[in-house]
Amino acid sequence: MDPAIVEWSKVVEADTPSRDAIRMELGSALCWRSRDETKHPDFRLGQSLLEKVAGRTLDELATELPGDRLLQAEAAHRLAWSFTRVNGKEGEAQDWYRKALTLDPNNPYHLAGFLEQEAYSARGHGFAALMRATLEQAIGVCHEHVAVGIELPRAYFTMARLLLLLENFSDALDAYVEGLRIVLAPDAPVLEGVLDEEMEFLRRI
């Protein structure tokens, strides 16, 4: 078993300020590890942990700290992704992506996830042209992340996805190449299966 999963499991229910963050990381790791076996108990447990964070209300918090909304948005994004792995759960995926984007509307990763699901559900991405300004702003945020060296290779791949939705194929290919340079570098600290996720995106749209 993944050592991180073992360690998070030991403290996931401890009443500490970091409990929700641990729930999110453990839930995400369990879903990722069982992503091809969505009926596995670990996958279901992972979704349950993510929903505890993503689905909470302000009434459940004594006070809302500055990072609480962003944490909840990220948990909603990861929960939405988990539902994309389950046949017949497209509506749940879209609802959770929408919640992530509502909580953190300037986040390009939440926008890309929401639009991917929208394109998949609508069997087309013609709507993207009507949102050009929003997509271009999100692409700009990805460029900023690349410039300071954060969210890599996610920033490149998200940039590529948004550019593809805008049918800017040349720049999308450039972004994918830069992301691949990172993924294929020796000792790259990248999750196994990240390229499979990009291929799945291309298939879905």
Short mmCIF file of C-alpha atoms in Angstrom, two decimals, residues 24 63 104 119:
data_model
loop_
_atom_site.label_atom_id
_atom_site.label_comp_id
_atom_site.label_asym_id
_atom_site.label_seq_id
_atom_site.Cartn_x
_atom_site.Cartn_y
_atom_site.Cartn_z
CA MET A 24 -9.09 15.43 0.79
CA THR A 63 -15.51 30.20 11.43
CA ASP A 104 -13.09 29.41 -6.88
CA ALA A 119 -18.20 19.24 -23.95
#
